[in-house]
Structures are given as C-alpha cells and as structure tokens.
Amino acid sequence: MKIGEVAKQTGLSVKSIRYYHDIGLVCGERNEAGYRVYRHQDIEALKFVHQCRDLGFSLEDCKSLLGLKGNESRNAEDVKQLTRTHLAYVEEQINKLQQLRAQLQHMVTQCQGGDQPHCAIIDSLSHEDHETDIDKSQKDQSLQDAGSECCAKNLK
C-alpha cells in the first residue's frame, strides 16, 4: 500500500509516516519506482504508534512499546512500568497546569479591567517575583481557610 493510502487508513499525515519511517519505527520498503510501500504489519504498527502518541507517549516510548508488542516473550511488568512512568509525567504536567491556572486566575481577579490605563496583570507580569506574590497569596488563603488567620498575618 502506498503512503497516501496508509495516511488515510491510519489517520496520520504523510509527513508523520515518512518521519516514523526515517527514525525506524516502521520499515516500509521501496518498490521499483522508488515509492514507499507499506505492508499490513506496517499499517498496524503505525496505528499502534498513533494510539500511543494520542496518549502522550514520547517517540522513544512508542519505539519501546512497539518492540514489546512484537515480542511474544515480553514481560508485562516492563509495559506496566513504562506506562507508570508516563502516568507520573502526566500527573506532574497536570499539577503544573493547575498551578498555572491558579496564577492566571489570581491575575484576572486582581485586574479591575475597564478603560483605565492601569492594569494589575501588566504590573504582575512586569514584577520579577510575581510568582512569589501569587504563591504567598495562595498560602495566605489556604491558612485562612484552615482557620489560622494569625499565622497568615505573620506571613505578610
């Protein structure tokens, strides 16, 4: 099957398929005319890689998983450990995004908006330790929520 047909069947772009071929994820062969031709097993491998990429696995992890998939004597624990490692990475990214969200929400809350020239968001972004201010505000809030207002005042 030619690369254009493979792209339609797998949902991958022709460029991605070529790249995956170039880095050795799939081994489509070339016909007499020089076109890449992919077999059923290559298409299945591309679909597998596509699924892995949709789940956020790196290309290196995709290559490892593809190797494990093709190994009849594989150890399921290896697959599980690789997936656990990826899950930990995803959870770390979620935590970072939640912190980013909180910082942005804080900035939006601090800005009064309107047609005035002063903008608390610009001030916050211009201030080198704006993250520290936000973190301090969040700590103050969490201490107040916990009923420790006296401790929150000491942090200020």
PDB file of C-alpha atoms in Angstrom:
ATOM      1  CA  MET A   1       0.000   0.000   0.000  1.00  0.00           C
ATOM      2  CA  LYS A   2       1.330   3.458  -0.889  1.00  0.00           C
ATOM      3  CA  ILE A   3       1.907   6.157   1.690  1.00  0.00           C
ATOM      4  CA  GLY A   4      -1.133   8.282   0.775  1.00  0.00           C
ATOM      5  CA  GLU A   5      -3.461   5.338   1.268  1.00  0.00           C
ATOM      6  CA  VAL A   6      -1.721   4.457   4.535  1.00  0.00           C
ATOM      7  CA  ALA A   7      -2.219   8.025   5.740  1.00  0.00           C
ATOM      8  CA  LYS A   8      -5.956   7.782   5.080  1.00  0.00           C
ATOM      9  CA  GLN A   9      -6.202   4.410   6.778  1.00  0.00           C
ATOM     10  CA  THR A  10      -4.195   5.359   9.891  1.00  0.00           C
ATOM     11  CA  GLY A  11      -5.237   8.980  10.365  1.00  0.00           C
ATOM     12  CA  LEU A  12      -1.589  10.056  10.286  1.00  0.00           C
ATOM     13  CA  SER A  13      -0.164  12.662   7.969  1.00  0.00           C
ATOM     14  CA  VAL A  14       2.126  11.604   5.134  1.00  0.00           C
ATOM     15  CA  LYS A  15       4.837  13.716   6.770  1.00  0.00           C
ATOM     16  CA  SER A  16       4.481  11.826  10.073  1.00  0.00           C
ATOM     17  CA  ILE A  17       4.603   8.464   8.321  1.00  0.00           C
ATOM     18  CA  ARG A  18       7.763   9.479   6.474  1.00  0.00           C
ATOM     19  CA  TYR A  19       9.301  10.671   9.730  1.00  0.00           C
ATOM     20  CA  TYR A  20       8.384   7.441  11.541  1.00  0.00           C
ATOM     21  CA  HIS A  21       9.935   5.541   8.638  1.00  0.00           C
ATOM     22  CA  ASP A  22      13.108   7.651   8.779  1.00  0.00           C
ATOM     23  CA  ILE A  23      13.594   7.070  12.518  1.00  0.00           C
ATOM     24  CA  GLY A  24      12.945   3.341  12.189  1.00  0.00           C
ATOM     25  CA  LEU A  25       9.522   2.994  13.799  1.00  0.00           C
ATOM     26  CA  VAL A  26       8.208   1.333  10.641  1.00  0.00           C
ATOM     27  CA  CYS A  27      10.089  -0.366   7.845  1.00  0.00           C
ATOM     28  CA  GLY A  28       8.105   0.184   4.681  1.00  0.00           C
ATOM     29  CA  GLU A  29      10.009  -0.937   1.620  1.00  0.00           C
ATOM     30  CA  ARG A  30      10.509   0.867  -1.664  1.00  0.00           C
ATOM     31  CA  ASN A  31       9.178  -0.510  -4.923  1.00  0.00           C
ATOM     32  CA  GLU A  32      10.944  -0.369  -8.311  1.00  0.00           C
ATOM     33  CA  ALA A  33       9.676   3.182  -8.874  1.00  0.00           C
ATOM     34  CA  GLY A  34      11.139   4.308  -5.539  1.00  0.00           C
ATOM     35  CA  TYR A  35       7.805   4.714  -3.755  1.00  0.00           C
ATOM     36  CA  ARG A  36       7.453   3.573  -0.183  1.00  0.00           C
ATOM     37  CA  VAL A  37       5.164   0.589   0.068  1.00  0.00           C
ATOM     38  CA  TYR A  38       3.699  -0.498   3.396  1.00  0.00           C
ATOM     39  CA  ARG A  39       2.520  -3.961   4.372  1.00  0.00           C
ATOM     40  CA  HIS A  40      -0.346  -4.830   6.696  1.00  0.00           C
ATOM     41  CA  GLN A  41       2.037  -5.188   9.665  1.00  0.00           C
ATOM     42  CA  ASP A  42       3.481  -1.720   8.974  1.00  0.00           C
ATOM     43  CA  ILE A  43      -0.022  -0.243   8.970  1.00  0.00           C
ATOM     44  CA  GLU A  44      -0.816  -1.979  12.258  1.00  0.00           C
ATOM     45  CA  ALA A  45       2.422  -0.614  13.738  1.00  0.00           C
ATOM     46  CA  LEU A  46       1.518   2.901  12.575  1.00  0.00           C
ATOM     47  CA  LYS A  47      -1.940   2.623  14.119  1.00  0.00           C
ATOM     48  CA  PHE A  48      -0.325   1.448  17.362  1.00  0.00           C
ATOM     49  CA  VAL A  49       2.128   4.367  17.344  1.00  0.00           C
ATOM     50  CA  HIS A  50      -0.720   6.772  16.604  1.00  0.00           C
ATOM     51  CA  GLN A  51      -2.630   5.458  19.625  1.00  0.00           C
ATOM     52  CA  CYS A  52       0.487   5.755  21.808  1.00  0.00           C
ATOM     53  CA  ARG A  53       1.090   9.327  20.632  1.00  0.00           C
ATOM     54  CA  ASP A  54      -2.544  10.208  21.338  1.00  0.00           C
ATOM     55  CA  LEU A  55      -1.876   9.112  24.921  1.00  0.00           C
ATOM     56  CA  GLY A  56       1.170  11.380  25.042  1.00  0.00           C
ATOM     57  CA  PHE A  57       3.915   8.763  24.939  1.00  0.00           C
ATOM     58  CA  SER A  58       7.237  10.013  23.584  1.00  0.00           C
ATOM     59  CA  LEU A  59       8.578   8.587  20.339  1.00  0.00           C
ATOM     60  CA  GLU A  60      11.206   6.746  22.372  1.00  0.00           C
ATOM     61  CA  ASP A  61       8.450   5.178  24.488  1.00  0.00           C
ATOM     62  CA  CYS A  62       6.480   4.347  21.329  1.00  0.00           C
ATOM     63  CA  LYS A  63       9.515   2.549  19.966  1.00  0.00           C
ATOM     64  CA  SER A  64       9.900   0.601  23.225  1.00  0.00           C
ATOM     65  CA  LEU A  65       6.201  -0.274  23.341  1.00  0.00           C
ATOM     66  CA  LEU A  66       6.238  -1.318  19.702  1.00  0.00           C
ATOM     67  CA  GLY A  67       9.210  -3.573  20.427  1.00  0.00           C
ATOM     68  CA  LEU A  68       7.432  -5.052  23.423  1.00  0.00           C
ATOM     69  CA  LYS A  69       4.269  -5.554  21.360  1.00  0.00           C
ATOM     70  CA  GLY A  70       6.220  -7.554  18.799  1.00  0.00           C
ATOM     71  CA  ASN A  71       7.980  -9.659  21.430  1.00  0.00           C
ATOM     72  CA  GLU A  72       5.960 -12.789  22.219  1.00  0.00           C
ATOM     73  CA  SER A  73       8.073 -13.416  25.333  1.00  0.00           C
ATOM     74  CA  ARG A  74       7.664  -9.876  26.647  1.00  0.00           C
ATOM     75  CA  ASN A  75       7.303  -9.200  30.334  1.00  0.00           C
ATOM     76  CA  ALA A  76       4.039  -7.366  31.057  1.00  0.00           C
ATOM     77  CA  GLU A  77       5.751  -5.712  34.028  1.00  0.00           C
ATOM     78  CA  ASP A  78       8.028  -3.839  31.597  1.00  0.00           C
ATOM     79  CA  VAL A  79       4.986  -2.440  29.802  1.00  0.00           C
ATOM     80  CA  LYS A  80       3.339  -1.568  33.102  1.00  0.00           C
ATOM     81  CA  GLN A  81       6.455   0.196  34.415  1.00  0.00           C
ATOM     82  CA  LEU A  82       6.855   2.236  31.244  1.00  0.00           C
ATOM     83  CA  THR A  83       3.196   3.241  31.492  1.00  0.00           C
ATOM     84  CA  ARG A  84       3.534   4.075  35.193  1.00  0.00           C
ATOM     85  CA  THR A  85       6.475   6.337  34.399  1.00  0.00           C
ATOM     86  CA  HIS A  86       4.435   8.083  31.727  1.00  0.00           C
ATOM     87  CA  LEU A  87       1.481   8.422  34.094  1.00  0.00           C
ATOM     88  CA  ALA A  88       3.740  10.089  36.683  1.00  0.00           C
ATOM     89  CA  TYR A  89       4.907  12.525  33.999  1.00  0.00           C
ATOM     90  CA  VAL A  90       1.290  13.292  33.018  1.00  0.00           C
ATOM     91  CA  GLU A  91       0.337  13.874  36.659  1.00  0.00           C
ATOM     92  CA  GLU A  92       3.300  16.241  37.048  1.00  0.00           C
ATOM     93  CA  GLN A  93       2.156  18.173  33.976  1.00  0.00           C
ATOM     94  CA  ILE A  94      -1.386  18.355  35.363  1.00  0.00           C
ATOM     95  CA  ASN A  95      -0.033  19.771  38.633  1.00  0.00           C
ATOM     96  CA  LYS A  96       1.975  22.383  36.732  1.00  0.00           C
ATOM     97  CA  LEU A  97      -1.091  23.323  34.689  1.00  0.00           C
ATOM     98  CA  GLN A  98      -3.206  23.617  37.840  1.00  0.00           C
ATOM     99  CA  GLN A  99      -0.592  25.963  39.334  1.00  0.00           C
ATOM    100  CA  LEU A 100      -0.538  27.965  36.113  1.00  0.00           C
ATOM    101  CA  ARG A 101      -4.329  28.154  36.171  1.00  0.00           C
ATOM    102  CA  ALA A 102      -4.297  29.417  39.761  1.00  0.00           C
ATOM    103  CA  GLN A 103      -1.723  32.074  38.873  1.00  0.00           C
ATOM    104  CA  LEU A 104      -3.743  33.242  35.889  1.00  0.00           C
ATOM    105  CA  GLN A 105      -6.971  33.272  37.904  1.00  0.00           C
ATOM    106  CA  HIS A 106      -5.218  35.382  40.538  1.00  0.00           C
ATOM    107  CA  MET A 107      -4.058  37.856  37.885  1.00  0.00           C
ATOM    108  CA  VAL A 108      -7.548  38.115  36.404  1.00  0.00           C
ATOM    109  CA  THR A 109      -9.022  38.668  39.865  1.00  0.00           C
ATOM    110  CA  GLN A 110      -6.521  41.430  40.620  1.00  0.00           C
ATOM    111  CA  CYS A 111      -7.193  43.336  37.393  1.00  0.00           C
ATOM    112  CA  GLN A 112     -10.105  45.765  37.567  1.00  0.00           C
ATOM    113  CA  GLY A 113     -10.406  45.977  33.784  1.00  0.00           C
ATOM    114  CA  GLY A 114     -12.294  48.854  32.224  1.00  0.00           C
ATOM    115  CA  ASP A 115     -10.871  51.655  30.114  1.00  0.00           C
ATOM    116  CA  GLN A 116      -8.294  52.803  32.643  1.00  0.00           C
ATOM    117  CA  PRO A 117      -4.614  52.579  31.679  1.00  0.00           C
ATOM    118  CA  HIS A 118      -3.522  50.833  34.889  1.00  0.00           C
ATOM    119  CA  CYS A 119      -3.575  47.043  34.626  1.00  0.00           C
ATOM    120  CA  ALA A 120      -2.689  44.747  37.510  1.00  0.00           C
ATOM    121  CA  ILE A 121      -1.905  41.936  35.067  1.00  0.00           C
ATOM    122  CA  ILE A 122       0.750  44.019  33.301  1.00  0.00           C
ATOM    123  CA  ASP A 123       2.124  45.061  36.699  1.00  0.00           C
ATOM    124  CA  SER A 124       2.233  41.454  37.838  1.00  0.00           C
ATOM    125  CA  LEU A 125       3.960  40.276  34.671  1.00  0.00           C
ATOM    126  CA  SER A 126       6.464  43.131  34.934  1.00  0.00           C
ATOM    127  CA  HIS A 127       7.269  42.321  38.545  1.00  0.00           C
ATOM    128  CA  GLU A 128      10.113  39.771  38.702  1.00  0.00           C
ATOM    129  CA  ASP A 129       8.759  37.904  41.690  1.00  0.00           C
ATOM    130  CA  HIS A 130       5.097  37.847  40.608  1.00  0.00           C
ATOM    131  CA  GLU A 131       5.026  34.085  41.155  1.00  0.00           C
ATOM    132  CA  THR A 132       6.207  34.611  44.703  1.00  0.00           C
ATOM    133  CA  ASP A 133       3.431  37.137  45.298  1.00  0.00           C
ATOM    134  CA  ILE A 134       0.873  34.706  43.933  1.00  0.00           C
ATOM    135  CA  ASP A 135       2.266  31.794  45.926  1.00  0.00           C
ATOM    136  CA  LYS A 136       2.222  33.963  49.059  1.00  0.00           C
ATOM    137  CA  SER A 137      -1.373  34.931  48.388  1.00  0.00           C
ATOM    138  CA  GLN A 138      -2.324  31.276  47.909  1.00  0.00           C
ATOM    139  CA  LYS A 139      -0.558  30.312  51.155  1.00  0.00           C
ATOM    140  CA  ASP A 140      -2.331  33.127  52.983  1.00  0.00           C
ATOM    141  CA  GLN A 141      -5.655  31.946  51.598  1.00  0.00           C
ATOM    142  CA  SER A 142      -5.063  28.300  52.488  1.00  0.00           C
ATOM    143  CA  LEU A 143      -4.047  29.246  56.033  1.00  0.00           C
ATOM    144  CA  GLN A 144      -7.116  31.430  56.378  1.00  0.00           C
ATOM    145  CA  ASP A 145      -9.278  28.624  55.038  1.00  0.00           C
ATOM    146  CA  ALA A 146      -7.757  26.374  57.700  1.00  0.00           C
ATOM    147  CA  GLY A 147      -8.676  28.889  60.402  1.00  0.00           C
ATOM    148  CA  SER A 148      -5.129  30.047  61.066  1.00  0.00           C
ATOM    149  CA  GLU A 149      -5.572  33.754  60.417  1.00  0.00           C
ATOM    150  CA  CYS A 150      -2.921  34.688  62.965  1.00  0.00           C
ATOM    151  CA  CYS A 151      -0.360  32.626  61.057  1.00  0.00           C
ATOM    152  CA  ALA A 152      -1.422  34.190  57.763  1.00  0.00           C
ATOM    153  CA  LYS A 153      -0.823  37.671  59.205  1.00  0.00           C
ATOM    154  CA  ASN A 154       2.688  36.631  60.225  1.00  0.00           C
ATOM    155  CA  LEU A 155       3.458  35.629  56.633  1.00  0.00           C
ATOM    156  CA  LYS A 156       2.631  39.123  55.318  1.00  0.00           C
TER     157      LYS A 156
END
